[in-house]
Coordinates of C-alpha atoms and ligand atoms in Angstrom, one line a residue:
M1 CA -5.1 -14.8 39.0
D2 CA -6.2 -17.1 36.2
G3 CA -5.5 -20.3 38.2
I4 CA -2.4 -21.0 36.1
T5 CA 0.9 -21.1 37.9
K6 CA 3.4 -18.3 37.5
R7 CA 6.0 -20.7 36.2
A8 CA 3.6 -22.0 33.5
N9 CA 2.4 -18.5 32.6
E10 CA 5.9 -17.1 32.5
I11 CA 7.9 -19.7 30.5
P12 CA 8.9 -17.9 27.3
P13 CA 7.8 -19.2 23.9
F14 CA 10.1 -20.6 21.3
I15 CA 10.4 -17.4 19.2
V16 CA 11.3 -19.3 16.1
M17 CA 7.8 -20.9 16.3
D18 CA 6.4 -17.4 15.8
V19 CA 8.3 -17.2 12.5
L20 CA 7.1 -20.6 11.5
E21 CA 3.5 -19.9 12.4
R22 CA 3.6 -16.6 10.3
A23 CA 5.3 -18.5 7.5
H24 CA 2.4 -21.0 7.5
E25 CA -0.1 -18.2 7.5
L26 CA 1.6 -16.7 4.4
E27 CA 1.6 -20.2 2.8
R28 CA -2.1 -20.5 3.4
E29 CA -2.5 -17.1 1.6
G30 CA -0.8 -18.7 -1.4
R31 CA 2.8 -17.3 -0.8
H32 CA 5.7 -19.6 -1.5
I33 CA 8.1 -19.7 1.5
I34 CA 11.6 -21.1 1.8
H35 CA 12.2 -22.5 5.2
L36 CA 15.7 -21.8 6.5
Q37 CA 14.6 -21.4 10.1
I38 CA 14.1 -25.1 10.6
G39 CA 16.0 -27.2 13.2
E40 CA 15.2 -30.6 11.8
P41 CA 16.6 -32.8 9.0
D42 CA 14.7 -32.7 5.8
F43 CA 15.7 -36.3 5.1
P44 CA 13.3 -39.2 5.8
T45 CA 14.3 -41.6 8.5
P46 CA 16.6 -44.3 6.9
A47 CA 14.8 -47.4 5.7
C48 CA 16.7 -49.8 7.9
I49 CA 15.5 -47.9 11.0
C50 CA 11.8 -47.9 9.8
D51 CA 12.1 -51.6 9.0
A52 CA 13.3 -52.4 12.5
A53 CA 10.3 -50.4 13.9
C54 CA 7.8 -52.3 11.8
E55 CA 9.4 -55.6 12.9
A56 CA 9.1 -54.6 16.5
I57 CA 5.4 -53.7 16.0
R58 CA 4.8 -57.1 14.3
A59 CA 6.6 -58.9 17.0
G60 CA 4.4 -57.3 19.6
K61 CA 7.1 -55.2 21.2
T62 CA 4.5 -52.6 22.0
H63 CA 4.5 -52.5 25.8
Y64 CA 6.1 -50.4 28.5
T65 CA 9.8 -51.1 28.8
H66 CA 12.2 -51.0 31.7
S67 CA 12.3 -47.5 32.9
L68 CA 16.0 -47.1 32.0
G69 CA 15.2 -48.3 28.5
I70 CA 15.6 -51.7 26.8
I71 CA 19.0 -53.3 27.6
E72 CA 19.7 -53.9 23.8
L73 CA 19.6 -50.1 23.2
R74 CA 21.6 -49.2 26.3
E75 CA 24.2 -51.8 25.3
A76 CA 24.3 -50.3 21.7
I77 CA 24.7 -46.8 23.2
S78 CA 27.5 -48.0 25.5
A79 CA 29.2 -49.7 22.5
H80 CA 28.8 -46.5 20.4
Y81 CA 30.5 -44.4 23.1
F82 CA 33.3 -47.0 23.4
E83 CA 33.9 -47.2 19.6
K84 CA 33.8 -43.4 19.1
Y85 CA 35.4 -42.0 22.2
A86 CA 37.1 -45.0 23.9
V87 CA 35.1 -44.5 27.1
K88 CA 33.6 -47.4 29.0
I89 CA 30.1 -46.8 30.2
D90 CA 28.1 -49.3 32.1
P91 CA 24.7 -49.6 30.4
D92 CA 23.1 -49.1 33.8
R93 CA 24.3 -45.5 33.7
I94 CA 22.2 -44.9 30.6
L95 CA 18.6 -43.8 30.8
V96 CA 16.6 -43.7 27.6
T97 CA 14.0 -40.9 27.2
S98 CA 11.3 -39.8 24.8
G99 CA 13.7 -37.3 23.0
T100 CA 16.6 -35.3 24.3
S101 CA 14.3 -32.7 25.8
P102 CA 13.0 -34.9 28.6
A103 CA 16.5 -36.0 29.4
L104 CA 17.5 -32.3 29.7
F105 CA 14.6 -31.7 32.1
L106 CA 15.4 -34.7 34.2
I107 CA 19.0 -33.7 34.6
F108 CA 18.1 -30.1 35.5
A109 CA 15.5 -31.3 37.9
A110 CA 18.1 -33.6 39.5
L111 CA 20.8 -30.9 39.9
L112 CA 19.0 -27.6 40.4
E113 CA 17.2 -26.4 43.5
G114 CA 15.4 -23.0 43.6
G115 CA 18.0 -20.2 43.6
D116 CA 20.8 -22.4 42.2
E117 CA 22.9 -21.2 39.3
I118 CA 23.8 -22.9 36.1
I119 CA 26.4 -21.6 33.7
M120 CA 25.8 -21.6 30.0
S121 CA 27.1 -19.8 26.9
D122 CA 25.2 -17.0 25.3
P123 CA 24.3 -17.8 22.5
H124 CA 22.6 -21.0 23.5
Y125 CA 19.7 -23.4 22.6
P126 CA 16.6 -21.4 23.8
C127 CA 15.2 -24.2 26.1
Y128 CA 18.3 -24.3 28.4
P129 CA 17.6 -21.1 30.4
N130 CA 13.8 -21.6 30.1
F131 CA 14.0 -25.1 31.8
A132 CA 16.4 -23.7 34.5
A133 CA 14.1 -20.7 35.2
F134 CA 11.1 -23.0 35.3
L135 CA 12.7 -24.9 38.1
G136 CA 13.4 -21.7 40.0
A137 CA 17.1 -21.8 39.2
R138 CA 19.1 -18.9 37.6
P139 CA 20.8 -19.3 34.2
V140 CA 24.1 -17.5 34.2
P141 CA 25.0 -16.6 30.6
I142 CA 28.7 -16.3 29.5
R143 CA 29.2 -14.1 26.5
A144 CA 30.7 -16.1 23.6
E145 CA 32.1 -13.8 20.9
E146 CA 31.8 -14.2 17.2
A147 CA 35.4 -13.3 16.7
E148 CA 36.4 -16.3 18.8
G149 CA 34.0 -18.6 17.0
F150 CA 31.5 -18.2 19.8
Q151 CA 33.8 -20.4 22.0
L152 CA 32.9 -20.7 25.6
Q153 CA 35.9 -19.4 27.4
P154 CA 36.9 -21.1 30.7
E155 CA 38.4 -17.8 32.0
E156 CA 35.1 -16.1 31.6
I157 CA 33.3 -19.1 33.4
K158 CA 35.7 -18.7 36.3
K159 CA 34.6 -15.1 36.9
K160 CA 31.0 -16.2 37.3
L161 CA 31.5 -19.2 39.6
G162 CA 30.0 -18.7 43.0
P163 CA 28.6 -20.6 46.0
K164 CA 25.4 -21.3 44.2
T165 CA 26.9 -22.6 40.9
R166 CA 25.7 -26.2 40.5
A167 CA 26.7 -27.1 37.0
I168 CA 28.2 -25.9 33.7
L169 CA 26.3 -26.6 30.5
I170 CA 28.1 -27.1 27.2
N171 CA 26.8 -27.9 23.7
S172 CA 29.3 -28.8 21.0
P173 CA 28.6 -28.7 18.1
S174 CA 26.3 -25.9 19.1
N175 CA 22.9 -24.8 18.2
P176 CA 22.7 -22.0 17.0
T177 CA 26.4 -21.4 16.0
G178 CA 27.4 -24.7 14.5
N179 CA 30.8 -24.3 16.1
L180 CA 32.7 -26.9 18.2
L181 CA 34.6 -26.6 21.5
S182 CA 38.2 -27.7 21.2
A183 CA 39.4 -30.6 23.3
E184 CA 41.6 -28.2 25.4
R185 CA 38.7 -26.0 26.3
I186 CA 36.5 -29.0 27.3
K187 CA 39.4 -30.2 29.4
E188 CA 39.8 -26.8 31.1
I189 CA 36.0 -26.7 31.7
A190 CA 36.0 -30.2 33.2
A191 CA 39.0 -29.2 35.5
L192 CA 36.8 -26.5 37.1
G193 CA 35.5 -29.3 39.2
L194 CA 31.7 -28.7 38.8
P195 CA 29.4 -31.2 37.2
V196 CA 29.4 -30.6 33.4
I197 CA 26.2 -31.2 31.5
S198 CA 27.2 -31.9 27.9
D199 CA 24.5 -31.8 25.2
E200 CA 26.0 -34.0 22.5
I201 CA 22.9 -34.2 20.3
Y202 CA 24.8 -32.8 17.2
H203 CA 27.7 -35.3 17.6
G204 CA 28.3 -37.1 14.3
L205 CA 27.2 -34.1 12.3
V206 CA 30.8 -32.7 12.1
Y207 CA 32.6 -31.7 8.9
G208 CA 36.3 -32.0 9.0
E209 CA 36.9 -31.3 12.7
Q210 CA 36.7 -33.8 15.6
E211 CA 34.0 -33.6 18.3
H212 CA 34.8 -34.7 21.8
S213 CA 32.6 -36.2 24.5
I214 CA 32.9 -34.8 28.0
L215 CA 33.3 -38.3 29.2
E216 CA 36.8 -38.4 27.7
F217 CA 37.8 -35.8 30.3
T218 CA 35.7 -36.4 33.4
D219 CA 33.2 -38.7 35.0
N220 CA 31.7 -35.8 36.9
A221 CA 29.4 -35.3 33.9
F222 CA 25.9 -35.7 32.6
V223 CA 25.6 -36.4 28.8
L224 CA 22.6 -35.7 26.8
N225 CA 22.2 -37.2 23.4
G226 CA 19.5 -38.3 21.0
F227 CA 18.5 -39.6 17.6
S228 CA 16.5 -36.7 16.3
K229 CA 19.3 -35.0 14.3
L230 CA 21.9 -37.5 13.3
Y231 CA 19.4 -40.2 12.2
A232 CA 16.6 -37.8 11.0
M233 CA 14.3 -39.1 13.7
T234 CA 12.7 -36.0 15.2
G235 CA 9.2 -37.5 15.2
W236 CA 10.3 -40.7 16.9
R237 CA 11.0 -38.9 20.2
L238 CA 14.1 -40.8 21.3
G239 CA 17.0 -39.6 23.3
Y240 CA 19.1 -40.6 26.3
L241 CA 21.2 -39.4 29.1
I242 CA 24.4 -40.9 30.7
A243 CA 24.8 -40.0 34.4
P244 CA 27.3 -40.7 37.2
P245 CA 26.3 -43.9 39.2
H246 CA 25.0 -41.9 42.2
A247 CA 22.6 -39.9 40.1
V248 CA 21.0 -42.8 38.2
R249 CA 18.5 -43.9 40.8
P250 CA 17.0 -40.4 41.4
L251 CA 16.8 -39.8 37.6
Q252 CA 15.2 -43.2 37.2
K253 CA 12.6 -42.5 39.8
M254 CA 11.7 -39.3 38.1
Q255 CA 11.4 -41.1 34.8
Q256 CA 9.2 -43.7 36.4
N257 CA 6.9 -41.1 37.8
F258 CA 6.8 -38.6 34.9
Y259 CA 7.2 -40.8 31.8
I260 CA 7.2 -44.5 32.8
S261 CA 9.5 -45.4 29.9
A262 CA 10.4 -44.2 26.4
G263 CA 8.4 -45.6 23.5
S264 CA 9.2 -49.2 22.9
V265 CA 8.9 -49.2 19.1
S266 CA 11.2 -46.1 19.0
Q267 CA 13.7 -47.8 21.2
W268 CA 13.9 -50.8 18.8
A269 CA 14.3 -48.3 15.9
G270 CA 17.2 -46.8 17.9
V271 CA 19.0 -50.1 18.1
A272 CA 18.9 -50.3 14.3
A273 CA 20.0 -46.7 14.0
L274 CA 23.1 -47.4 16.1
T275 CA 24.0 -50.7 14.5
K276 CA 22.8 -50.5 10.9
A277 CA 22.5 -46.9 9.8
G278 CA 26.2 -45.9 9.4
A279 CA 26.1 -45.7 5.6
D280 CA 22.9 -43.6 5.7
V281 CA 24.5 -41.2 8.2
E282 CA 27.5 -40.8 6.0
R283 CA 25.3 -40.1 3.0
M284 CA 23.3 -37.4 4.8
K285 CA 26.4 -35.9 6.3
S286 CA 28.1 -35.5 3.0
I287 CA 25.0 -33.7 1.6
Y288 CA 24.9 -31.4 4.7
N289 CA 28.5 -30.6 4.1
E290 CA 27.9 -29.6 0.5
R291 CA 25.1 -27.3 1.6
R292 CA 27.2 -26.0 4.4
R293 CA 30.0 -24.9 2.1
Y294 CA 27.5 -23.3 -0.3
M295 CA 25.6 -21.5 2.4
I296 CA 28.8 -20.1 4.0
Q297 CA 29.9 -18.7 0.7
R298 CA 26.5 -17.1 -0.1
V299 CA 26.0 -15.6 3.4
R300 CA 29.4 -14.0 3.2
E301 CA 28.8 -12.7 -0.4
L302 CA 25.6 -11.1 0.8
G303 CA 27.6 -9.1 3.4
F304 CA 26.7 -11.0 6.6
G305 CA 29.4 -11.5 9.1
L306 CA 30.7 -15.0 9.8
A307 CA 34.1 -14.8 11.6
V308 CA 34.6 -18.5 11.9
E309 CA 33.3 -21.2 9.5
P310 CA 30.9 -23.4 11.5
A311 CA 32.0 -27.1 11.3
G312 CA 29.1 -28.9 12.8
A313 CA 25.3 -29.4 13.2
F314 CA 23.3 -27.7 10.4
Y315 CA 23.3 -24.1 11.4
L316 CA 25.3 -20.9 10.9
L317 CA 24.8 -17.8 13.0
A318 CA 25.4 -14.8 10.8
N319 CA 26.0 -11.2 11.9
A320 CA 23.3 -8.9 10.6
R321 CA 24.0 -5.9 12.8
H322 CA 24.7 -3.8 9.7
L323 CA 21.1 -4.3 8.6
A324 CA 19.2 -4.0 11.9
A325 CA 19.7 -4.0 15.6
N326 CA 16.5 -5.9 16.2
S327 CA 16.8 -9.4 14.9
Y328 CA 13.1 -10.2 15.5
E329 CA 11.9 -7.4 13.3
L330 CA 14.6 -8.2 10.7
A331 CA 13.6 -11.9 10.5
F332 CA 9.9 -10.9 10.0
E333 CA 10.9 -8.3 7.4
I334 CA 12.8 -11.0 5.5
L335 CA 9.9 -13.4 5.8
E336 CA 7.3 -10.9 4.6
K337 CA 9.3 -9.3 1.9
A338 CA 11.6 -12.0 0.6
G339 CA 9.5 -15.1 1.5
V340 CA 12.3 -16.7 3.5
G341 CA 12.1 -18.0 7.0
V342 CA 15.2 -17.4 9.2
S343 CA 15.5 -17.5 13.0
P344 CA 16.1 -14.2 14.9
G345 CA 19.3 -14.3 17.0
I346 CA 17.4 -13.0 20.0
D347 CA 15.8 -16.4 20.4
F348 CA 19.3 -17.7 21.4
G349 CA 20.3 -15.1 24.0
Q350 CA 21.0 -11.4 24.4
N351 CA 24.4 -11.8 22.9
A352 CA 23.0 -13.2 19.7
E353 CA 20.8 -10.1 19.2
G354 CA 21.6 -8.6 15.7
Y355 CA 22.3 -12.1 14.3
L356 CA 20.3 -14.5 12.2
R357 CA 20.4 -18.2 12.3
F358 CA 20.3 -19.9 8.9
S359 CA 19.7 -23.7 8.8
Y360 CA 20.9 -25.8 6.0
A361 CA 18.6 -28.7 6.8
N362 CA 16.9 -28.0 3.4
S363 CA 17.7 -29.0 -0.2
I364 CA 20.5 -27.2 -2.0
E365 CA 17.9 -26.0 -4.5
N366 CA 15.8 -24.4 -1.7
I367 CA 18.9 -22.9 -0.1
R368 CA 20.0 -21.4 -3.4
E369 CA 16.5 -20.0 -4.0
G370 CA 16.4 -18.6 -0.4
M371 CA 19.7 -16.9 -0.8
D372 CA 18.7 -15.5 -4.2
R373 CA 15.6 -14.0 -2.6
I374 CA 17.5 -12.5 0.3
E375 CA 20.0 -11.0 -2.2
A376 CA 17.2 -9.4 -4.2
F377 CA 15.6 -8.1 -1.0
L378 CA 18.9 -6.6 0.2
R379 CA 19.4 -4.8 -3.1
Q380 CA 16.0 -3.1 -2.9
R381 CA 16.2 -2.3 0.8
Ligands
PLP1 C1 20.9 -28.3 21.2 C2 19.7 -29.1 21.3 N1 19.4 -29.9 22.3 C3 18.3 -30.6 22.4 C4 17.3 -30.6 21.4 C5 16.1 -31.4 21.6 O1 16.0 -32.4 20.7 P1 15.0 -33.7 20.8 O2 14.1 -33.4 22.0 O3 14.2 -33.7 19.5 O4 15.8 -34.9 21.0 C6 17.5 -29.7 20.3 C7 16.5 -29.6 19.2 O5 16.5 -28.7 18.4 C8 18.7 -29.0 20.2 O6 19.0 -28.2 19.2

């Protein structure tokens, strides 16, 4: 009717942005808001990465690059996967993108026709079903239960497999739960024989447990990864995918048409991230871990449910069903009355309704203040 396609009109918004936008309005009115809804590191990008970007600019590395990405970065990614997971990946199977989000879109576009099905856990990162639906495919959610640490159960996946199933999507450590899939489960999922899309963007942000790449278990896999979270590089827009050889050329052709290449300066920054920023990552990780432990303790003391302690990313998904059935209303009530931004569970799927996602990508002082405010709010409620 309005000349805008149905798919563009109907793609759902990122609900957490509603919380953020209201929080900004309140801030403009003079309120002080603690942001625990955020999904990005509060740290600045490490200096060695920024220096490499400045050098690249000065050296005139400011042009389009090879559509797969500069070979130096693809080799560094390949070396990283070998060192960390003992998997050998030809750099020609790697495609560098402007963030993980375009990589996700390219993979979905390569695998899904209209009417196809893609299996994913519920809760999940909000964009997964939205991208699938945008392409005319059907996201098939698998309920992952709090009592089981929101683990995606291979048995449950089997029940949903059908002639139209094209791929299974996993994300460990997970946004929004912060939980990891065990090696056994990943192995069982790989053994189902369908292509597995593994979003490994939170790899490296793991506290005490061990994360596993899908490539340790099968080559019938598409890996998504990026620099936004581990290296505090959200604004640099740098990510990548690793694909089976037969899929590279179609993915590359889409990249050439849609995006040409990822940003050259960001790619040189990415090389420095992988080769020089190890100590910075360790420092940030140990600070996240301290915040994680503190937040888990406070969330439980305040009466929220958290059956399994999250061991990765910088989120925890707390059960707030004793407070309200509608997480959207509860998140806004907490924002308006306590001045704390949290993400409503419903943003992450029907099965996360009644939950709130707390992010510890904020200073320990702010987390303490945020928890104190929620405590006071709950006492008065
Ligand atoms: C699970 C997951 N995948 C992908 C992304 C996209 O990250 P980016 O496009 O910044 O690399 C995010 C961002 O929050 C995420 O949480």
